[in-house]
Short mmCIF file of C-alpha atoms and ligand atoms in Angstrom, two decimals:
data_model
loop_
_atom_site.label_atom_id
_atom_site.label_comp_id
_atom_site.label_asym_id
_atom_site.label_seq_id
_atom_site.Cartn_x
_atom_site.Cartn_y
_atom_site.Cartn_z
CA MET A 1 19.87 11.62 -8.93
CA VAL A 2 20.24 13.97 -11.96
CA ASN A 3 17.71 16.37 -12.83
CA ARG A 4 18.07 18.35 -16.31
CA TRP A 5 15.95 21.16 -17.10
CA ALA A 6 17.85 21.51 -20.20
CA SER A 7 16.18 23.85 -22.96
CA GLY A 8 17.49 20.65 -25.39
CA SER A 9 14.12 18.99 -24.82
CA LEU A 10 12.25 22.21 -25.83
CA ALA A 11 12.81 21.60 -29.35
CA GLN A 12 11.63 18.26 -29.15
CA ARG A 13 8.27 19.30 -27.24
CA GLY A 14 6.62 20.84 -30.45
CA GLN A 15 7.78 18.23 -32.67
CA ALA A 16 6.62 15.37 -30.29
CA ASN A 17 3.33 16.70 -30.47
CA ARG A 18 2.49 16.77 -34.28
CA LEU A 19 1.73 14.13 -36.60
CA SER A 20 3.09 14.63 -40.10
CA HIS A 21 -0.14 15.95 -41.44
CA GLY A 22 -0.08 18.60 -38.29
CA ALA A 23 -2.96 17.36 -36.41
CA ALA A 24 -2.20 17.63 -32.75
CA ILE A 25 -1.62 14.39 -30.51
CA MET A 26 -2.25 14.55 -26.92
CA PRO A 27 1.16 13.94 -24.80
CA VAL A 28 1.07 10.79 -22.51
CA LEU A 29 1.16 11.63 -18.92
CA LEU A 30 4.26 10.22 -17.33
CA ILE A 31 3.75 9.83 -13.50
CA VAL A 32 6.53 9.22 -11.08
CA GLY A 33 5.01 7.26 -8.08
CA GLY A 34 1.99 5.03 -7.70
CA GLY A 35 0.81 6.20 -4.24
CA LEU A 36 -2.51 7.93 -3.44
CA PHE A 37 -1.29 11.13 -5.37
CA GLY A 38 0.00 9.54 -8.62
CA SER A 39 -2.64 6.94 -8.72
CA GLN A 40 -5.54 9.47 -8.49
CA ALA A 41 -3.74 11.56 -11.13
CA ALA A 42 -3.48 8.60 -13.60
CA ALA A 43 -7.17 7.59 -13.12
CA TYR A 44 -8.30 11.17 -13.51
CA ALA A 45 -6.27 11.68 -16.71
CA ARG A 46 -7.76 8.53 -18.14
CA SER A 47 -11.30 9.62 -17.00
CA ARG A 48 -10.64 12.44 -19.61
CA GLY A 49 -9.34 10.67 -22.31
CA ILE A 50 -5.48 11.30 -21.58
CA GLU A 51 -3.19 8.22 -21.48
CA ALA A 52 -1.15 8.07 -18.41
CA ARG A 53 1.82 5.95 -17.23
CA VAL A 54 2.55 5.39 -13.74
CA PHE A 55 6.38 4.47 -12.80
CA ASP A 56 6.62 3.10 -9.26
CA ALA A 57 9.99 1.81 -7.45
CA SER A 58 7.90 0.04 -4.65
CA LEU A 59 10.07 1.73 -1.86
CA GLU A 60 9.73 0.63 1.41
CA GLY A 61 8.06 3.59 3.47
CA ALA A 62 5.58 4.27 0.94
CA ALA A 63 2.54 5.80 2.84
CA SER A 64 -0.62 4.94 0.84
CA PRO A 65 -0.95 1.42 1.59
CA ALA A 66 -1.28 2.29 5.31
CA ALA A 67 -4.00 5.07 4.80
CA ALA A 68 -7.31 4.10 6.21
CA GLY A 69 -8.99 5.87 3.77
CA LEU A 70 -11.30 7.76 6.07
CA PHE A 71 -12.30 11.45 5.78
CA LYS A 72 -14.58 13.88 7.05
CA GLU A 73 -15.28 17.45 6.31
CA ALA A 74 -14.31 18.41 10.01
CA TRP A 75 -11.20 16.95 9.46
CA ALA A 76 -10.38 18.86 6.49
CA GLY A 77 -10.91 21.94 8.43
CA LYS A 78 -10.83 25.51 7.10
CA ARG A 79 -7.38 25.18 5.65
CA LEU A 80 -8.28 22.05 3.33
CA ALA A 81 -11.81 23.12 2.93
CA GLU A 82 -11.13 23.94 -0.69
CA HIS A 83 -9.51 20.49 -1.46
CA TYR A 84 -12.12 18.81 0.35
CA ARG A 85 -14.87 20.50 -1.83
CA ARG A 86 -13.05 19.75 -5.17
CA ALA A 87 -11.73 16.36 -4.04
CA ILE A 88 -15.63 14.62 -2.98
CA PRO A 89 -17.16 14.59 -6.56
CA VAL A 90 -13.89 13.17 -7.89
CA LEU A 91 -13.52 10.31 -5.49
CA ASP A 92 -16.99 9.46 -5.98
CA ARG A 93 -16.81 9.62 -9.61
CA LEU A 94 -13.85 7.71 -10.02
CA TYR A 95 -14.23 5.09 -7.10
CA GLY A 96 -17.43 5.53 -5.16
CA ILE A 97 -17.26 6.76 -1.72
CA ARG A 98 -18.45 4.23 1.02
CA GLY A 99 -20.02 5.24 4.20
CA VAL A 100 -18.40 4.19 7.26
CA THR A 101 -20.06 4.40 10.83
CA LEU A 102 -17.83 4.20 13.89
CA LYS A 103 -19.03 4.09 17.52
CA ASN A 104 -17.35 7.05 19.73
CA ASP A 105 -16.47 6.86 23.55
CA ASP A 106 -19.90 8.22 24.23
CA GLY A 107 -21.51 5.27 22.66
CA GLU A 108 -22.62 7.48 19.66
CA ASP A 109 -22.51 6.52 16.03
CA GLU A 110 -20.23 9.13 14.24
CA SER A 111 -20.47 8.94 10.35
CA PHE A 112 -16.98 9.12 8.12
CA GLN A 113 -16.66 8.68 4.29
CA CYS A 114 -14.11 6.06 3.02
CA VAL A 115 -12.30 5.20 0.04
CA PRO A 116 -9.81 2.46 0.58
CA PRO A 117 -6.32 2.45 -0.82
CA SER A 118 -6.97 -0.83 -2.69
CA ALA A 119 -9.66 1.04 -4.72
CA ILE A 120 -7.25 3.75 -5.78
CA LEU A 121 -3.64 2.37 -6.00
CA GLU A 122 -2.58 1.82 -9.75
CA LYS A 123 -3.02 -1.80 -10.27
CA LYS A 124 -0.10 -2.34 -12.73
CA PRO A 125 2.45 0.55 -12.64
CA VAL A 126 5.56 0.34 -14.55
CA LEU A 127 7.70 -1.24 -11.67
CA ALA A 128 10.96 0.81 -12.36
CA LYS A 129 12.83 3.63 -10.61
CA VAL A 130 12.72 7.00 -12.24
CA THR A 131 16.49 7.97 -12.33
CA ALA A 132 16.19 11.32 -13.78
CA VAL A 133 13.48 13.93 -14.82
CA GLY A 134 13.58 16.85 -17.05
CA ASP A 135 11.19 19.07 -18.61
CA GLY A 136 8.70 17.02 -20.33
CA TRP A 137 10.76 13.66 -20.09
CA LEU A 138 11.86 11.28 -17.32
CA GLU A 139 14.43 8.25 -17.48
CA THR A 140 14.43 4.88 -15.82
CA GLU A 141 17.72 2.64 -15.83
CA SER A 142 16.60 1.23 -19.27
CA GLN A 143 14.67 3.88 -21.18
CA ARG A 144 13.55 7.42 -21.59
CA HIS A 145 10.17 8.68 -22.05
CA GLU A 146 8.65 12.05 -23.13
CA GLY A 147 5.18 13.57 -22.34
CA TRP A 148 3.76 15.53 -19.74
CA VAL A 149 5.46 14.56 -16.37
CA TYR A 150 3.82 14.68 -12.92
CA ILE A 151 6.15 13.85 -9.83
CA ALA A 152 4.09 12.42 -7.25
CA ALA A 153 6.82 10.78 -5.16
CA GLY A 154 5.71 11.43 -1.79
CA ILE A 155 8.85 12.13 0.89
CA TRP A 156 11.05 11.12 -2.12
CA CYS A 157 9.80 14.34 -4.17
CA GLN A 158 12.94 16.21 -3.15
CA GLN A 159 15.55 14.23 -5.12
CA PHE A 160 13.75 15.80 -7.85
CA LEU A 161 13.65 19.10 -6.46
CA PRO A 162 16.30 19.59 -4.14
CA GLU A 163 15.07 23.10 -2.82
CA LEU A 164 11.65 21.51 -1.60
CA ALA A 165 11.42 21.43 2.26
CA ILE A 166 9.65 17.96 2.91
CA SER A 167 9.75 15.61 5.87
CA GLY A 168 8.22 12.41 6.68
CA LYS A 169 6.70 11.38 9.68
CA ALA A 170 6.12 7.93 10.04
CA GLY A 171 3.09 5.68 11.53
CA ALA A 172 1.91 2.10 11.35
CA ALA A 173 -1.29 0.51 11.06
CA PHE A 174 -2.36 -3.08 11.20
CA ALA A 175 -4.74 -5.50 9.96
CA PHE A 176 -6.26 -8.17 12.31
CA PRO A 177 -8.25 -11.26 11.31
CA GLY A 178 -12.03 -10.80 11.20
CA GLU A 179 -14.50 -8.18 11.17
CA GLN A 180 -15.26 -6.15 14.37
CA PRO A 181 -17.65 -3.43 14.55
CA GLY A 182 -16.29 0.04 13.99
CA THR A 183 -14.85 1.88 16.83
CA ILE A 184 -13.44 5.61 17.28
CA HIS A 185 -11.28 6.43 20.57
CA ALA A 186 -10.22 9.94 21.01
CA ILE A 187 -6.34 9.86 21.94
CA ALA A 188 -5.70 13.62 22.05
CA PRO A 189 -7.05 16.83 20.06
CA GLY A 190 -7.21 15.97 16.39
CA ARG A 191 -5.92 12.46 17.02
CA GLN A 192 -8.06 9.27 17.20
CA ALA A 193 -7.48 5.45 17.18
CA ILE A 194 -9.70 3.94 14.86
CA ALA A 195 -10.69 0.22 14.41
CA PHE A 196 -13.01 -0.63 11.16
CA VAL A 197 -13.42 -3.11 8.41
CA ARG A 198 -11.02 -1.36 5.70
CA ASP A 199 -10.86 -4.41 3.62
CA PRO A 200 -13.21 -7.45 3.57
CA GLY A 201 -12.30 -10.06 6.47
CA PHE A 202 -10.17 -7.90 8.42
CA THR A 203 -10.34 -5.34 11.08
CA HIS A 204 -8.04 -2.39 10.28
CA PHE A 205 -6.46 -0.26 13.15
CA SER A 206 -4.35 3.09 13.19
CA ASP A 207 -3.72 5.55 15.78
CA GLY A 208 -2.38 8.61 14.09
CA THR A 209 1.08 7.80 15.35
CA ALA A 210 3.43 10.56 13.29
CA GLU A 211 6.89 10.46 13.99
CA ARG A 212 10.16 11.86 12.37
CA ASP A 213 12.07 8.94 14.44
CA TYR A 214 9.96 6.00 14.63
CA ALA A 215 10.91 3.48 17.20
CA GLN A 216 9.99 0.21 18.61
CA GLU A 217 8.23 2.04 21.47
CA HIS A 218 5.87 3.83 19.10
CA GLU A 219 5.02 0.43 17.46
CA GLN A 220 4.35 -1.00 20.98
CA ALA A 221 1.93 1.90 21.89
CA THR A 222 0.15 1.36 18.73
CA LEU A 223 -0.49 -2.28 19.44
CA SER A 224 -1.69 -1.56 22.80
CA ARG A 225 -4.13 0.90 21.92
CA ALA A 226 -5.31 -2.00 19.40
CA ALA A 227 -5.43 -4.29 22.32
CA ALA A 228 -7.54 -1.59 24.37
CA LEU A 229 -9.87 -1.91 21.37
CA GLY A 230 -10.24 -5.64 21.80
CA LEU A 231 -7.81 -6.32 18.72
CA THR A 232 -5.60 -8.83 20.67
CA ASP A 233 -4.91 -11.34 18.12
CA THR A 234 -1.70 -11.38 16.21
CA PRO A 235 -1.90 -9.10 13.32
CA VAL A 236 -1.81 -10.57 10.06
CA MET A 237 -0.44 -7.43 8.24
CA ARG A 238 1.52 -4.46 9.16
CA PHE A 239 1.46 -1.41 6.92
CA TRP A 240 4.22 1.11 7.63
CA GLY A 241 4.65 4.49 5.81
CA TYR A 242 5.89 8.28 5.94
CA ARG A 243 3.37 10.69 5.61
CA PRO A 244 4.70 13.49 3.56
CA TYR A 245 4.72 17.14 5.44
CA THR A 246 5.51 20.22 3.80
CA PRO A 247 5.69 23.48 5.58
CA GLY A 248 2.65 25.52 5.08
CA GLY A 249 0.44 22.74 3.76
CA PRO A 250 0.34 20.72 0.70
CA VAL A 251 2.38 21.59 -2.25
CA PHE A 252 1.34 21.81 -6.04
CA ARG A 253 3.79 23.33 -8.29
CA ARG A 254 4.69 24.00 -11.98
CA ILE A 255 8.09 23.31 -12.19
CA GLY A 256 8.49 23.45 -16.01
CA GLU A 257 6.46 23.94 -19.20
CA ARG A 258 5.70 20.31 -19.24
CA THR A 259 6.45 19.16 -15.82
CA TRP A 260 4.73 19.25 -12.43
CA LEU A 261 5.36 18.36 -8.64
CA ALA A 262 2.65 17.66 -5.69
CA THR A 263 3.34 16.16 -2.41
CA GLY A 264 2.47 17.10 1.42
CA GLY A 265 -0.70 15.01 1.72
CA ARG A 266 -0.01 14.62 5.52
CA LYS A 267 -3.02 12.75 7.31
CA MET A 268 -5.20 13.63 4.12
CA GLY A 269 -3.48 12.18 1.36
CA THR A 270 -6.92 10.65 -0.25
CA ILE A 271 -8.39 14.19 -0.15
CA VAL A 272 -5.40 16.44 -1.33
CA GLY A 273 -4.26 13.72 -3.94
CA ALA A 274 -8.10 13.64 -5.30
CA SER A 275 -7.91 17.63 -5.44
CA PHE A 276 -4.56 18.06 -6.84
CA ALA A 277 -5.43 15.20 -9.69
CA CYS A 278 -8.29 17.56 -10.64
CA ARG A 279 -6.34 20.63 -10.80
CA LEU A 280 -3.43 19.07 -12.63
CA VAL A 281 -6.06 17.57 -15.51
CA GLU A 282 -8.50 20.33 -15.63
CA ASN A 283 -6.43 23.67 -14.94
CA GLU A 284 -3.08 22.50 -16.57
CA LEU A 285 -3.41 19.85 -19.14
CA ARG A 286 -6.63 20.79 -20.61
CA ALA A 287 -6.49 24.50 -20.09
C1 FAD B 301 -0.50 4.89 9.16
C2 FAD B 301 -0.92 5.79 8.40
C3 FAD B 301 -2.32 6.15 8.27
C4 FAD B 301 -2.95 6.79 7.45
N1 FAD B 301 -4.20 7.37 7.05
C5 FAD B 301 -4.82 8.12 6.23
C6 FAD B 301 -6.08 8.23 6.14
O1 FAD B 301 -7.24 7.63 6.79
N2 FAD B 301 -6.64 8.97 5.36
C7 FAD B 301 -5.82 9.87 4.41
O2 FAD B 301 -6.21 10.62 3.56
N3 FAD B 301 -4.63 9.74 4.61
C8 FAD B 301 -3.91 8.79 5.59
N4 FAD B 301 -2.67 8.83 5.54
C9 FAD B 301 -1.71 9.48 5.03
C10 FAD B 301 -1.75 9.28 3.52
O3 FAD B 301 -1.31 7.71 3.33
C11 FAD B 301 -0.50 9.91 2.70
O4 FAD B 301 -0.72 11.37 2.80
C12 FAD B 301 -0.34 9.53 1.13
O5 FAD B 301 -0.50 8.06 1.12
C13 FAD B 301 0.62 10.13 0.59
O6 FAD B 301 0.59 9.75 -0.74
P1 FAD B 301 1.57 10.26 -1.84
O7 FAD B 301 1.27 9.48 -3.06
O8 FAD B 301 2.29 11.51 -1.99
O9 FAD B 301 3.11 9.13 -1.30
P2 FAD B 301 3.41 7.62 -1.04
O10 FAD B 301 2.14 7.07 -0.74
O11 FAD B 301 4.80 7.76 -0.37
O12 FAD B 301 3.90 7.27 -2.95
C14 FAD B 301 5.11 7.83 -3.14
C15 FAD B 301 5.45 6.72 -4.17
O13 FAD B 301 6.26 7.20 -5.16
C16 FAD B 301 7.18 6.28 -5.44
N5 FAD B 301 8.56 6.43 -5.66
C17 FAD B 301 9.48 7.41 -5.02
N6 FAD B 301 10.40 7.85 -5.64
C18 FAD B 301 10.34 7.17 -6.99
C19 FAD B 301 11.03 7.15 -8.09
N7 FAD B 301 12.73 7.66 -8.15
N8 FAD B 301 10.95 6.24 -9.20
C20 FAD B 301 9.57 5.43 -8.99
N9 FAD B 301 9.18 5.74 -8.09
C21 FAD B 301 9.40 6.26 -6.82
C22 FAD B 301 7.33 5.18 -4.13
O14 FAD B 301 7.80 3.80 -4.60
C23 FAD B 301 6.02 5.33 -3.49
O15 FAD B 301 5.45 4.43 -4.04
C24 FAD B 301 -2.17 7.70 6.64
C25 FAD B 301 -0.75 7.29 6.57
C26 FAD B 301 -0.01 6.51 7.50
C27 FAD B 301 1.39 6.17 7.25
#
């Protein structure tokens, strides 16, 4: 991977943003990664009149298709409270927040909010691997593009910023045929097994497994927990991905005059991705 932050592109910056008669034109927002982070940035930018183009290489291990899309204020806690506060109106405006009720171990109903990844993920990204990024430009194998650049490449962000400390913790989710009533079962403090209808016609199951060295035994344990909640049919879909972890919490960094990077969504990628999308557009691009 070649990363160039050469000032050669600085000269092009000013020129690219002016029409011949001097009127300023808005740069295109070029986004590396079509997961929750990149897709929400694209949707937010477009909602503010900024053209956005998402590049995605369809890498195995991308986290976003696995996300249940569930969230609640208590899960955000104090550390992510600011993200939560910023994300809720964004998610509601862009996609609409759904209410989900799950029955807990005591037989009580618990309320959650949900935006499934199917509502968020970019429908038609440019299916291409970004091979190099510099300040205000990126390259795929066939083309160079100029504009604002937002690197939202999940656990692969490090190829564009080698000093970034990031690790991936893997887990799997499964879709079972049919729609079962929503259930939540406590596994450990801060960790639950959840079964609910994420997508029509199916019951989505996940159990918070997050392992650096994911093995068959983790997969078997997840399927056993699903069976304990009555999901004994053969799953029709397996979603497997690496949650991005960055030390000290999520990362949003301006790494060039016209280039930003964001990752570290952990188990709260829907919320943090929405919060960062708002920050990018309102505090950086429109400031
Ligand atoms: C089983 C499971 C359940 C989860 N449940 C929830 C949940 O209920 N709620 C919640 O908020 N979060 C949940 N998460 C966490 C959430 O999925 C992640 O925090 C989030 O998806 C991270 O999004 P991202 O866009 O940063 O990364 P990713 O989704 O990994 O996306 C990065 C994208 O970048 C692309 N890419 C990388 N390099 C390049 C390149 N060079 N060129 C082009 N494209 C590139 C990849 O193809 C990928 O699509 C869950 C995760 C897992 C695994």
